Amino acid sequence: MAEVIPAAVLRNLADKLYEKRKNAALDVEGIVKQLAAAGEHEKITAVINLLTTEFTYSPQANHRKGGLIGLAAATVGLTSDAAQHLEQIVPPVLNSFSDQDSRVRYYACEALYNIAKVVRGDFIVFFNQIFDALCKLSADSDANVQSAAHLLDRLVKDIVTESDQFSIEEFIPLLRERMNVLNPYVRQFLVGWITVLDSVPDIDMLGFLPDFLDGLFNMLSDSSHEIRQQADSALSEFLQEIKNSPSVDYGRMAEILVQRAGSPDEFTRLTAITWINEFVKLGGDQLVPYYADILGAILPCISDKEEKIRVVARETNEELRAIKADPAEAFDVGAILSIARSQLSSEWEATRIEALHWISTLLNRHRTEVLQYLGDIFGTLLTALSDPSDEVVLLVLDVHAAIAKDPQHFRQIVVFLVDKFRIDNSLLEKRGALIIRRLCVLLNAERVYRELSTILEGEPDLDFASIMVQALNLILLTSLELSEIRDLLKQSLVNPAGKDLYVSLYASWCHSPMAIISLCLLSQTYQHASTVIQSLVEEDINVKFLVQLDKLIQLLETPIFAYLRLQLLEPGRHIWLFKALYGLLMLLPQQSAAFKILKTRLKAVPSYSFNGEQLKRTPSGNPYQFLHQMPGGSQITEDGDITMDGGNSHNGINFAARLQQFQQVQHLHRLHSKAQVQSRKNSTSLSKNMVEAQKQEEPRRPQLSEINVPTSRSSSKRSPQV
């Protein structure tokens, strides 16, 4: 090839001085131009091969530099004929982009820039390789190489935007592979290309948005403000295009947005939830299969620490709930329920509240489908009754009440509720009143109390039954929501409905003597109350009993028992009330506050008669012992005898049978208490025997840490009764 390119030119092309290489390149350009004019393309091919093999692939850096400038010069010399030689010219230049010498990489950028200027659109066939090379050079360690790469990048973008040969389908896989890189220079490079290509009317970047959307969202959390801004700008432009586009693939993008809504980066979460908000408004029915995933993203954001995110999330939640989809249209009720159930364990109250609203909404719209999944959500709903938030508990009860509209589910819920109270005594103590009162409002108080009484009547755990009945009794006596039940019970002696309720509650109220006495006072069965008080034995009157009695005395002073206090104005008509109250007074310790309260109340009873009754003091002068003259000549004395009626039955209530029922249940409680005491004694005795046996076996005195003796506290701990 020496006859085509003089040896002096070849020497200068490999010279270490740039000026000599540049002059040699001008000579090569002139030579190639003459050959092209003469049509001697074989010689041109030979010149290109020489520049490639002897120079660009040479181990000498100056040779490689000369070869690159020579290839660029040859392309310039070819002008319009350059396209047919690009297969030879471009590959060695691209190969030089990865050269170890930064100056070689720089000249490779310069060479490709000059080549691209000549061939323009013909150069598109190498676009993917060039893009790959530019992507790497954008993060080059040498600032000069980066600068050169940027110039080349701008030229390539200009060529692509005006070319009709560019294939977006072939380019997208290349872009997708690089979208999750972390290098900031590469990220800027990629966002720049996305923005440029999206601006070309003939290129449908929106159709391929799902392929690189996740990468753009990933850039929103970049440490560089400029990159975050560029990514946000690109996303904003795409969102605007989505709003204006009649056909968008919402599904694939929804999956990406759901993931990004849980990002630890605040800006990313806000952008993702904003997109989801627009998708819910625009996508409608297209998003039905993704409702569960979207809800799973929205609910946590409702409790986000950033107010902007909370506002958008709440709006989106309402938009989503307003869409009435049908299970026949791929609306997965089970999936939505699963998301709502999982969010009930969220640490954030607002999220738990909205999860419950969703369960209620589904119950209202798709009751049949929801009840099919009742087994999956029931346990979680019961657990939610222990939630620290009262609002959450009330909403849980609303859901339970909605489920309990069906009779079979009503009993199931009450049974499970009692079981929950049995397992978690603290729930009964802290939330029992709230739960029972709310259920009474939602499900009819009488119905709830009847069912609870039926369940507790056969409760095998006697200790729990007693505690539960005491709690129910206190709620009955104090809650505004149960005023109708109290009014009904007051008519137990004259109203069949009141009688039925009285008998229904009596069966389980037997687990607590004080509950029975309270029930009798409320229902005005005063003679039976007096009989029950006199039937109490020594074991019944313990500390717990006296504490409950103290509470009852306090309640007798409240407005709920105003009717009872007014009845004290007519001693002749309510002699059994007096006897019952005096019975309670006799059970109270004289130094207790309750004793003084009740004694003061009884002292306030007037010593005169309202209805012509003869009220006389006894010879002893005791103002609290009365002899009453009843109309018709009958007398009632304070020993409980009545000359007119035995008092065993009234309005169909068999009080003798009721008393027997009470005594039988209390007998079981006494046996149970004795068994517990004996068990504790046996446990203590066994522990002592073990210690003695160990002492006999070990002559030396053992250390405390070597003896496994249960403490008195653990040995006396009651095992749950099943």
XYZ file of C-alpha atoms in Angstrom:
722
model
C 0.000 0.000 0.000
C 3.086 2.176 0.038
C 2.339 3.092 -3.605
C -1.042 4.506 -2.514
C -0.032 6.132 0.761
C 3.562 7.364 0.842
C 5.758 6.048 3.647
C 6.321 9.565 4.942
C 2.580 9.999 5.429
C 2.379 6.699 7.309
C 5.274 7.738 9.555
C 3.686 11.074 10.334
C 0.349 9.362 11.031
C 2.021 7.488 13.923
C 4.029 10.437 15.171
C 3.744 11.505 18.778
C 3.019 15.094 17.729
C -0.623 15.895 17.039
C 0.211 18.392 14.294
C 2.097 15.792 12.262
C -0.742 13.281 12.673
C -3.245 15.934 11.632
C -1.267 16.824 8.495
C -0.896 13.149 7.648
C -4.673 12.731 8.037
C -5.229 15.557 5.562
C -2.995 13.707 3.136
C -5.022 10.528 3.641
C -8.227 12.487 3.026
C -6.854 13.795 -0.284
C -5.700 10.344 -1.368
C -9.085 8.713 -0.573
C -10.927 11.534 -2.315
C -8.906 10.890 -5.514
C -9.525 7.152 -5.291
C -13.281 7.723 -4.782
C -13.372 10.029 -7.793
C -11.668 7.356 -9.846
C -14.046 4.702 -8.512
C -11.205 2.590 -7.169
C -13.083 1.237 -4.157
C -10.847 -1.803 -3.809
C -7.913 0.465 -3.099
C -10.063 2.461 -0.692
C -10.895 -0.792 1.118
C -7.192 -1.601 1.250
C -6.419 1.843 2.737
C -9.099 1.364 5.417
C -7.774 -2.121 6.230
C -4.289 -0.679 6.568
C -5.466 2.035 8.928
C -7.377 -0.542 10.953
C -4.888 -3.377 11.274
C -1.643 -1.443 11.369
C -2.816 1.515 13.333
C -6.099 1.284 15.326
C -5.270 -2.220 16.588
C -1.581 -1.443 17.157
C -0.066 -1.875 20.608
C 1.405 1.604 20.228
C -0.871 4.381 21.511
C 0.355 6.909 18.921
C -0.377 4.439 16.136
C -3.927 3.994 17.494
C -4.414 7.742 17.635
C -3.175 8.065 14.050
C -5.399 5.245 12.874
C -8.511 6.908 14.363
C -7.802 10.279 12.810
C -6.953 8.518 9.559
C -10.312 6.650 9.473
C -12.157 9.901 10.095
C -10.154 11.573 7.292
C -10.901 8.688 4.905
C -14.644 9.056 5.645
C -14.480 12.767 4.903
C -12.678 11.994 1.660
C -15.335 9.464 0.656
C -18.200 11.925 1.237
C -21.308 10.397 -0.355
C -19.579 7.066 -0.921
C -18.774 6.622 2.765
C -21.926 4.615 3.528
C -20.703 1.545 1.629
C -17.507 1.440 3.714
C -19.018 2.022 7.161
C -18.898 -1.682 8.025
C -15.086 -1.358 7.910
C -14.730 2.102 9.412
C -17.054 2.172 12.428
C -16.206 -1.084 14.319
C -12.537 -0.225 14.992
C -13.582 3.224 16.194
C -16.153 1.755 18.553
C -13.550 -0.695 19.803
C -11.283 2.229 20.703
C -13.883 3.594 23.129
C -12.732 0.991 25.635
C -9.013 1.696 25.151
C -6.932 1.964 28.312
C -5.386 5.221 27.114
C -7.739 8.147 27.777
C -6.267 10.100 24.837
C -7.149 7.221 22.506
C -10.705 7.253 23.850
C -10.816 11.001 23.307
C -9.694 10.668 19.676
C -12.193 7.860 19.171
C -14.976 10.304 20.161
C -13.558 12.916 17.836
C -13.231 10.417 14.971
C -16.799 9.108 15.341
C -18.090 12.683 15.576
C -16.481 13.512 12.206
C -17.687 10.253 10.681
C -21.268 10.892 11.890
C -21.249 14.394 10.428
C -20.459 12.924 7.023
C -22.788 9.909 6.921
C -25.690 11.234 9.065
C -28.676 8.842 8.794
C -26.634 5.983 7.287
C -24.919 5.726 10.593
C -28.171 4.621 12.370
C -27.487 0.943 11.657
C -24.802 1.139 14.331
C -26.976 3.049 16.782
C -27.246 0.379 19.494
C -23.485 -0.161 19.582
C -22.867 3.584 19.583
C -25.444 4.117 22.332
C -23.788 1.421 24.431
C -20.397 3.039 23.946
C -21.681 6.514 24.758
C -23.389 5.196 27.891
C -20.026 3.979 29.169
C -18.165 7.121 28.098
C -20.672 9.355 29.900
C -19.165 8.037 33.144
C -15.543 8.119 31.938
C -12.933 8.941 34.535
C -11.324 11.526 32.246
C -13.099 14.890 32.046
C -11.885 15.529 28.485
C -13.275 12.207 27.319
C -16.602 13.010 28.989
C -16.708 16.377 27.276
C -15.974 14.802 23.898
C -18.592 12.137 24.505
C -21.199 14.820 25.280
C -20.490 16.561 21.965
C -20.815 13.280 20.127
C -23.991 12.453 22.065
C -25.650 15.709 20.987
C -24.812 15.036 17.370
C -26.162 11.480 17.543
C -29.394 12.772 19.084
C -29.796 15.263 16.247
C -29.272 12.517 13.694
C -31.750 10.153 15.395
C -34.502 12.767 15.710
C -34.376 13.514 11.978
C -33.944 9.907 10.835
C -36.714 7.577 9.730
C -34.485 4.521 10.112
C -34.315 4.544 13.901
C -35.979 1.467 15.500
C -37.474 2.165 18.926
C -38.352 -1.531 19.308
C -34.662 -2.486 19.067
C -33.552 0.342 21.303
C -35.928 -0.243 24.265
C -34.309 -3.516 25.478
C -30.964 -1.702 25.527
C -32.447 1.157 27.516
C -34.235 -1.181 29.951
C -31.001 -3.017 30.761
C -29.326 0.194 31.878
C -32.148 1.978 33.729
C -31.181 0.725 37.180
C -27.534 1.811 37.097
C -26.461 4.000 40.001
C -23.783 6.122 38.324
C -25.092 9.710 38.205
C -23.485 10.494 34.813
C -25.077 7.457 33.228
C -28.423 8.374 34.759
C -28.240 11.850 33.278
C -27.321 10.332 29.936
C -30.298 7.959 30.001
C -32.847 10.566 31.104
C -31.540 12.825 28.347
C -32.167 10.172 25.726
C -35.643 9.353 27.064
C -36.590 13.019 26.956
C -35.241 13.507 23.425
C -36.900 10.420 21.997
C -40.198 11.306 23.670
C -40.118 14.661 21.912
C -40.032 13.009 18.482
C -43.633 12.813 17.156
C -43.009 9.633 15.175
C -41.564 7.720 18.147
C -44.115 6.264 20.600
C -42.188 6.311 23.861
C -45.420 6.246 25.884
C -46.203 2.795 24.557
C -42.904 1.547 25.986
C -43.113 3.482 29.248
C -43.653 0.343 31.385
C -40.212 -0.849 30.250
C -38.321 2.026 31.823
C -40.820 3.584 34.265
C -39.328 1.803 37.278
C -35.883 3.107 36.371
C -37.150 6.681 36.247
C -38.764 6.283 39.667
C -35.515 4.869 40.947
C -33.782 8.090 39.960
C -36.148 10.209 42.053
C -34.163 9.246 45.140
C -30.754 10.047 43.618
C -28.398 12.057 45.797
C -27.997 14.576 42.973
C -30.665 17.274 42.927
C -30.184 17.727 39.186
C -30.874 14.068 38.424
C -33.965 14.032 40.665
C -35.210 17.124 38.888
C -34.610 15.662 35.421
C -36.329 12.382 36.322
C -39.277 14.244 37.836
C -39.565 16.441 34.749
C -39.587 13.391 32.477
C -42.212 11.656 34.629
C -44.397 14.754 34.702
C -44.301 14.931 30.923
C -45.263 11.273 30.598
C -48.118 11.679 33.087
C -49.474 14.551 31.040
C -49.281 12.401 27.911
C -51.151 9.620 29.725
C -53.949 12.031 30.584
C -54.240 12.994 26.908
C -53.870 9.504 25.478
C -56.936 7.391 24.619
C -55.068 4.098 25.022
C -52.679 3.372 27.894
C -51.427 0.132 29.446
C -52.338 0.965 33.040
C -51.909 -2.538 34.377
C -48.141 -3.011 33.954
C -47.429 0.464 35.230
C -49.771 0.020 38.202
C -47.622 -2.865 39.411
C -44.549 -0.620 39.327
C -46.296 2.253 41.080
C -47.538 -0.026 43.864
C -43.947 -1.034 44.616
C -42.673 2.538 44.502
C -45.433 3.779 46.819
C -43.661 1.888 49.581
C -40.283 3.495 48.890
C -38.329 4.806 51.882
C -37.743 7.995 49.875
C -40.427 10.600 50.540
C -40.323 12.222 47.083
C -40.613 8.838 45.384
C -43.648 7.925 47.515
C -45.339 11.222 46.761
C -44.776 10.865 43.018
C -45.949 7.249 43.009
C -49.130 7.961 44.978
C -49.836 10.943 42.703
C -49.578 8.676 39.660
C -51.810 6.079 41.322
C -54.335 8.821 42.033
C -54.439 9.770 38.348
C -54.593 6.137 37.285
C -57.602 5.480 39.513
C -59.355 8.489 37.988
C -58.387 7.637 34.405
C -58.048 3.866 34.345
C -61.330 2.889 35.956
C -62.360 -0.563 34.831
C -58.910 -1.357 33.397
C -57.526 -1.341 36.925
C -60.101 -3.746 38.399
C -57.643 -6.704 38.500
C -55.139 -4.480 40.305
C -57.478 -3.007 42.924
C -56.079 -5.149 45.725
C -52.474 -4.195 44.929
C -53.401 -0.527 44.643
C -55.257 -0.640 47.954
C -52.222 -2.282 49.527
C -50.177 0.735 48.418
C -52.718 3.371 49.430
C -53.555 2.265 52.975
C -50.028 2.664 54.434
C -49.679 6.065 52.729
C -52.798 7.286 54.529
C -50.663 7.353 57.679
C -47.543 8.759 56.024
C -45.506 11.247 58.044
C -45.641 13.666 55.091
C -48.933 15.558 54.913
C -48.915 15.886 51.105
C -48.736 12.111 50.760
C -51.534 11.612 53.303
C -53.803 14.033 51.452
C -53.290 12.386 48.054
C -53.602 8.898 49.560
C -56.928 9.723 51.216
C -58.279 11.217 48.021
C -57.183 8.156 46.076
C -58.728 5.860 48.662
C -62.081 7.602 48.326
C -61.867 7.513 44.527
C -61.145 3.801 44.585
C -63.957 3.051 47.021
C -66.389 5.037 44.895
C -65.834 2.703 41.934
C -68.459 -0.041 42.116
C -66.898 -3.039 40.428
C -68.539 -6.421 40.133
C -66.892 -9.781 40.960
C -67.953 -10.940 37.513
C -65.603 -8.273 36.093
C -62.456 -9.703 37.696
C -63.042 -7.775 40.920
C -61.382 -10.041 43.486
C -63.268 -9.621 46.769
C -61.002 -12.134 48.501
C -57.850 -10.251 47.509
C -59.258 -6.924 48.708
C -60.295 -8.524 52.010
C -56.841 -10.024 52.403
C -55.224 -6.596 52.002
C -57.666 -4.988 54.444
C -57.091 -7.789 56.950
C -53.305 -7.457 56.723
C -53.519 -3.694 57.263
C -55.483 -4.231 60.485
C -52.126 -5.062 62.063
C -50.600 -1.768 60.874
C -48.922 0.302 63.559
C -50.844 3.357 62.341
C -54.373 4.015 63.568
C -55.531 5.869 60.419
C -54.568 2.897 58.248
C -56.389 0.428 60.491
C -59.489 2.625 60.413
C -59.548 2.770 56.620
C -58.985 -0.984 56.393
C -62.128 -1.471 58.482
C -64.050 0.972 56.301
C -63.130 -1.202 53.324
C -64.373 -4.362 55.023
C -67.646 -2.570 55.811
C -67.945 -1.364 52.218
C -67.415 -4.870 50.884
C -69.983 -6.250 53.313
C -72.535 -3.740 52.084
C -71.872 -4.345 48.393
C -70.791 -7.985 48.183
C -72.107 -9.575 51.364
C -72.393 -13.100 49.967
C -68.816 -13.121 48.674
C -67.419 -11.627 51.888
C -69.124 -14.200 54.080
C -67.403 -16.912 52.047
C -64.106 -15.592 53.428
C -65.418 -15.124 56.965
C -63.153 -17.826 58.323
C -60.104 -15.960 57.003
C -60.930 -12.601 58.562
C -62.850 -13.521 61.697
C -59.834 -14.168 63.900
C -58.216 -10.892 62.868
C -61.420 -8.982 63.575
C -61.589 -10.486 67.056
C -57.953 -9.618 67.705
C -58.697 -6.044 66.614
C -61.058 -5.725 69.577
C -57.897 -5.335 71.680
C -56.761 -2.378 69.579
C -55.522 0.577 71.656
C -57.749 2.934 69.665
C -61.387 3.248 70.733
C -62.345 4.356 67.234
C -60.859 1.198 65.756
C -62.697 -0.971 68.288
C -66.002 0.732 67.503
C -65.483 0.181 63.777
C -64.590 -3.455 64.391
C -67.855 -3.808 66.258
C -69.689 -2.206 63.340
C -68.210 -4.881 61.090
C -69.130 -7.636 63.546
C -72.651 -6.264 63.745
C -72.941 -6.187 59.958
C -71.859 -9.833 59.837
C -74.253 -10.744 62.662
C -77.328 -9.647 60.722
C -77.661 -13.317 59.791
C -78.908 -15.356 62.796
C -76.301 -18.101 62.374
C -73.509 -15.549 62.369
C -74.999 -13.681 65.315
C -74.539 -16.586 67.708
C -71.119 -17.364 66.224
C -69.937 -13.822 66.905
C -71.216 -13.761 70.475
C -69.643 -17.173 71.175
C -66.310 -16.015 69.764
C -66.552 -12.778 71.722
C -67.066 -14.622 74.991
C -64.159 -16.889 74.095
C -62.018 -13.807 73.436
C -62.919 -12.391 76.842
C -62.110 -15.735 78.446
C -58.650 -15.842 76.872
C -57.891 -12.162 77.417
C -59.234 -10.994 80.773
C -57.594 -7.603 80.295
C -59.788 -7.024 77.246
C -62.883 -7.579 79.351
C -61.551 -5.259 82.017
C -60.420 -2.435 79.712
C -62.816 -2.673 76.791
C -65.637 -4.913 77.936
C -68.072 -2.082 78.602
C -67.283 -0.344 75.320
C -67.690 -3.554 73.308
C -70.891 -4.763 74.962
C -72.551 -1.348 74.854
C -71.751 -0.862 71.177
C -73.031 -4.313 70.263
C -76.224 -3.586 72.164
C -76.739 -0.448 70.091
C -76.019 -2.222 66.815
C -77.697 -5.580 67.405
C -80.532 -4.935 69.878
C -79.582 -4.923 73.537
C -82.099 -7.532 74.674
C -81.022 -9.956 71.962
C -77.347 -9.554 72.878
C -77.931 -10.002 76.616
C -80.140 -13.042 76.123
C -77.483 -14.704 73.959
C -74.685 -13.867 76.376
C -76.729 -15.253 79.246
C -77.427 -18.489 77.371
C -73.719 -18.981 76.671
C -72.588 -18.145 80.204
C -75.208 -20.393 81.777
C -73.252 -23.407 80.592
C -69.773 -21.859 80.952
C -67.405 -24.518 82.385
C -64.875 -21.963 83.661
C -66.717 -20.880 86.793
C -64.264 -18.126 87.688
C -64.581 -16.563 84.256
C -68.366 -16.957 84.306
C -68.528 -15.057 87.585
C -66.281 -12.238 86.310
C -68.170 -11.976 83.038
C -71.574 -11.867 84.722
C -70.377 -9.175 87.121
C -69.171 -7.106 84.149
C -72.450 -7.565 82.273
C -74.418 -6.692 85.377
C -72.484 -3.467 85.903
C -73.028 -2.492 82.262
C -76.722 -3.279 82.623
C -77.016 -1.065 85.677
C -75.060 1.922 84.393
C -75.203 2.223 80.592
C -77.524 4.625 78.855
C -77.692 2.243 75.886
C -79.401 -0.392 78.065
C -82.114 1.857 79.494
C -84.834 -0.010 77.576
C -83.758 -3.325 79.088
C -83.818 -1.808 82.544
C -87.308 -0.452 81.927
C -88.430 -3.874 80.754
C -86.924 -5.617 83.782
C -88.685 -3.191 86.131
C -91.944 -4.678 84.827
C -90.934 -8.306 85.433
C -93.808 -8.831 87.884
C -96.493 -7.427 85.576
C -95.207 -7.786 82.001
C -94.685 -11.200 80.311
C -91.825 -9.811 78.192
C -90.118 -8.492 81.306
C -90.639 -11.828 83.040
C -89.061 -13.741 80.122
C -86.016 -11.472 80.133
C -85.703 -11.748 83.911
C -85.782 -15.551 83.798
C -83.353 -15.593 80.853
C -80.771 -13.461 82.663
C -81.319 -15.158 86.013
C -79.870 -18.445 84.758
C -76.400 -16.985 84.201
C -76.581 -14.216 86.827
C -76.561 -17.086 89.348
C -72.769 -17.171 88.925
C -72.585 -14.019 91.057
C -74.615 -13.464 94.239
C -74.282 -9.708 93.935
C -75.422 -9.815 90.297
C -78.552 -11.724 91.345
C -79.288 -9.272 94.132
C -78.816 -6.357 91.704
C -81.111 -8.036 89.173
C -83.767 -8.501 91.811
C -83.547 -4.880 92.942
C -83.727 -3.702 89.338
C -86.698 -5.929 88.521
C -88.417 -5.027 91.822
C -88.579 -8.650 92.963
C -87.708 -7.438 96.449
C -89.027 -10.424 98.369
C -86.827 -12.735 96.320
C -83.880 -10.391 96.846
C -84.384 -10.672 100.576
C -84.622 -14.455 100.317
C -81.404 -14.636 98.289
C -79.578 -12.471 100.832
C -80.688 -14.692 103.689
C -79.638 -17.812 101.756
C -76.022 -16.686 101.617
C -73.597 -18.775 103.625
C -70.288 -17.936 105.218
C -68.196 -18.853 102.153
C -70.195 -16.483 99.941
C -69.351 -13.389 101.986
C -65.691 -12.873 101.072
C -63.620 -9.882 100.077
C -64.787 -10.002 96.455
C -68.400 -10.092 97.550
C -67.936 -7.091 99.845
C -66.183 -5.109 97.098
C -69.111 -5.778 94.747
C -71.578 -4.928 97.515
C -69.786 -1.634 98.040
C -70.221 -0.841 94.307
C -73.911 -1.729 94.484
C -74.471 0.622 97.432
C -72.789 3.382 95.442
C -75.058 2.619 92.459
C -78.161 2.788 94.634
C -77.384 6.499 95.035
C -77.348 7.147 91.261
C -80.308 8.382 89.118
C -80.838 4.863 87.746
C -82.139 3.717 91.135
C -84.119 6.900 91.851
C -87.353 4.900 91.558
C -86.154 2.540 94.287
C -85.271 5.398 96.645
C -88.696 6.957 96.047
C -90.340 3.656 96.923
C -88.851 4.055 100.389
C -91.408 6.816 100.899
C -94.103 4.091 101.028
C -92.837 1.618 103.607
C -96.103 -0.229 103.785
C -96.124 -1.084 100.107
C -92.444 -2.030 99.877
C -91.688 -3.887 103.056
C -89.561 -6.458 101.237
C -87.413 -3.685 99.803
C -86.714 -2.532 103.337
C -85.897 -6.033 104.435
C -83.532 -6.553 101.490
C -81.736 -3.263 102.124
C -81.443 -3.985 105.840
C -80.104 -7.393 104.938
C -77.375 -5.769 102.861
C -76.684 -3.329 105.672
C -76.189 -6.218 108.088
C -73.648 -7.804 105.744
C -71.502 -4.673 105.504
C -68.696 -3.935 107.962
C -69.862 -1.075 110.200
C -66.754 1.016 109.600
C -67.057 0.864 105.816
C -68.152 3.865 103.757
C -70.882 1.789 102.097
C -72.396 0.955 105.514
C -72.574 4.632 106.417
C -74.108 5.550 103.044
C -76.842 2.908 103.253
C -77.512 3.584 106.929
C -77.874 7.301 106.199
C -80.281 6.574 103.361
C -82.465 4.338 105.535
C -82.483 6.931 108.314
C -83.937 9.401 105.827
C -87.089 7.282 105.433
C -90.032 9.211 106.964
C -91.671 7.771 110.038
C -95.178 8.626 108.834
C -97.548 6.908 106.407
C -98.793 8.282 103.084
C -101.720 5.944 102.445
C -103.354 5.698 105.805
C -100.987 2.942 106.929
C -100.292 2.743 110.578
C -96.578 3.039 111.110
C -95.688 2.506 114.726
C -92.467 2.428 116.651
C -91.744 -0.796 118.471
C -91.681 -0.844 122.248
C -87.938 -0.925 122.141
C -87.970 2.460 120.448
C -85.921 1.248 117.473
C -87.012 3.454 114.534
C -85.878 0.765 112.031
C -88.264 -1.945 113.185
C -91.756 -1.592 111.742
C -95.164 -3.174 112.057
C -97.325 -2.421 109.032
C -101.058 -2.678 108.781
C -101.912 -3.708 105.220
C -105.281 -2.896 103.583
C -107.790 -5.624 104.434
C -106.270 -6.310 107.809
C -103.273 -8.365 106.743
C -100.026 -7.757 108.555
C -96.470 -8.033 107.388
C -93.701 -8.113 109.931
C -89.972 -7.828 109.441
C -89.380 -11.540 109.937
C -90.624 -12.059 106.369
C -93.930 -13.811 107.180
C -96.896 -12.838 105.052
C -100.381 -13.903 105.885
C -101.886 -13.267 102.465
C -99.597 -14.965 99.949
C -96.735 -17.369 100.171
C -94.902 -15.359 97.536
C -93.575 -18.359 95.673
C -94.934 -17.298 92.290
C -95.821 -14.020 90.666
C -96.574 -13.360 86.974
C -95.566 -16.929 86.245
C -92.132 -16.634 87.893
C -91.415 -19.637 90.067
C -89.230 -17.986 92.699
C -88.748 -21.215 94.636
C -87.255 -22.812 91.527
C -85.144 -19.725 90.895
C -83.762 -19.854 94.426
C -82.930 -23.519 94.040
C -81.193 -22.731 90.760
C -79.134 -20.004 92.426
C -78.150 -22.227 95.329
C -77.088 -25.073 93.033
C -74.815 -22.807 90.991
C -73.329 -21.251 94.101
C -72.736 -24.728 95.518
C -70.668 -25.518 92.408
C -68.675 -22.330 92.955
C -67.970 -23.251 96.553
C -66.811 -26.730 95.554
C -64.611 -25.175 92.896
C -63.061 -22.752 95.399
C -62.355 -25.572 97.858
C -60.737 -27.599 95.095
C -58.499 -24.674 94.250
C -57.458 -24.228 97.871
C -56.722 -27.934 98.177
C -54.721 -27.838 94.960
C -52.591 -24.989 96.276
C -52.038 -26.851 99.542
C -51.005 -29.992 97.691
C -48.646 -27.986 95.514
C -47.037 -26.361 98.550
C -46.775 -29.698 100.340
C -45.179 -31.325 97.298
C -42.623 -28.551 97.095
C -41.726 -28.963 100.761
C -41.391 -32.733 100.342
C -39.061 -32.244 97.414
C -36.887 -29.928 99.472
C -36.792 -32.377 102.389
C -35.919 -35.258 100.060
C -33.108 -33.244 98.570
C -31.761 -32.369 101.990
C -31.671 -36.059 102.934
C -29.887 -37.004 99.721
C -27.378 -34.133 99.969
C -25.591 -33.886 103.337
C -24.219 -30.450 102.514
C -26.427 -27.376 102.633
C -27.469 -26.607 99.037
C -27.244 -23.148 97.537
C -30.474 -21.266 96.860
C -29.812 -21.309 93.125
C -29.673 -25.107 93.214
C -33.184 -25.526 94.604
C -36.042 -25.298 92.117
C -38.852 -24.455 94.521
C -41.935 -22.674 93.172
C -42.561 -19.353 94.900
C -45.756 -18.836 96.817
C -46.954 -16.560 94.040
C -46.457 -19.122 91.291
C -47.772 -21.984 93.371
C -50.985 -20.143 94.064
C -51.541 -19.137 90.477
C -54.838 -20.467 89.269
C -54.844 -22.641 86.209
C -57.510 -21.724 83.711
C -60.595 -23.904 83.996
C -61.670 -25.424 80.700
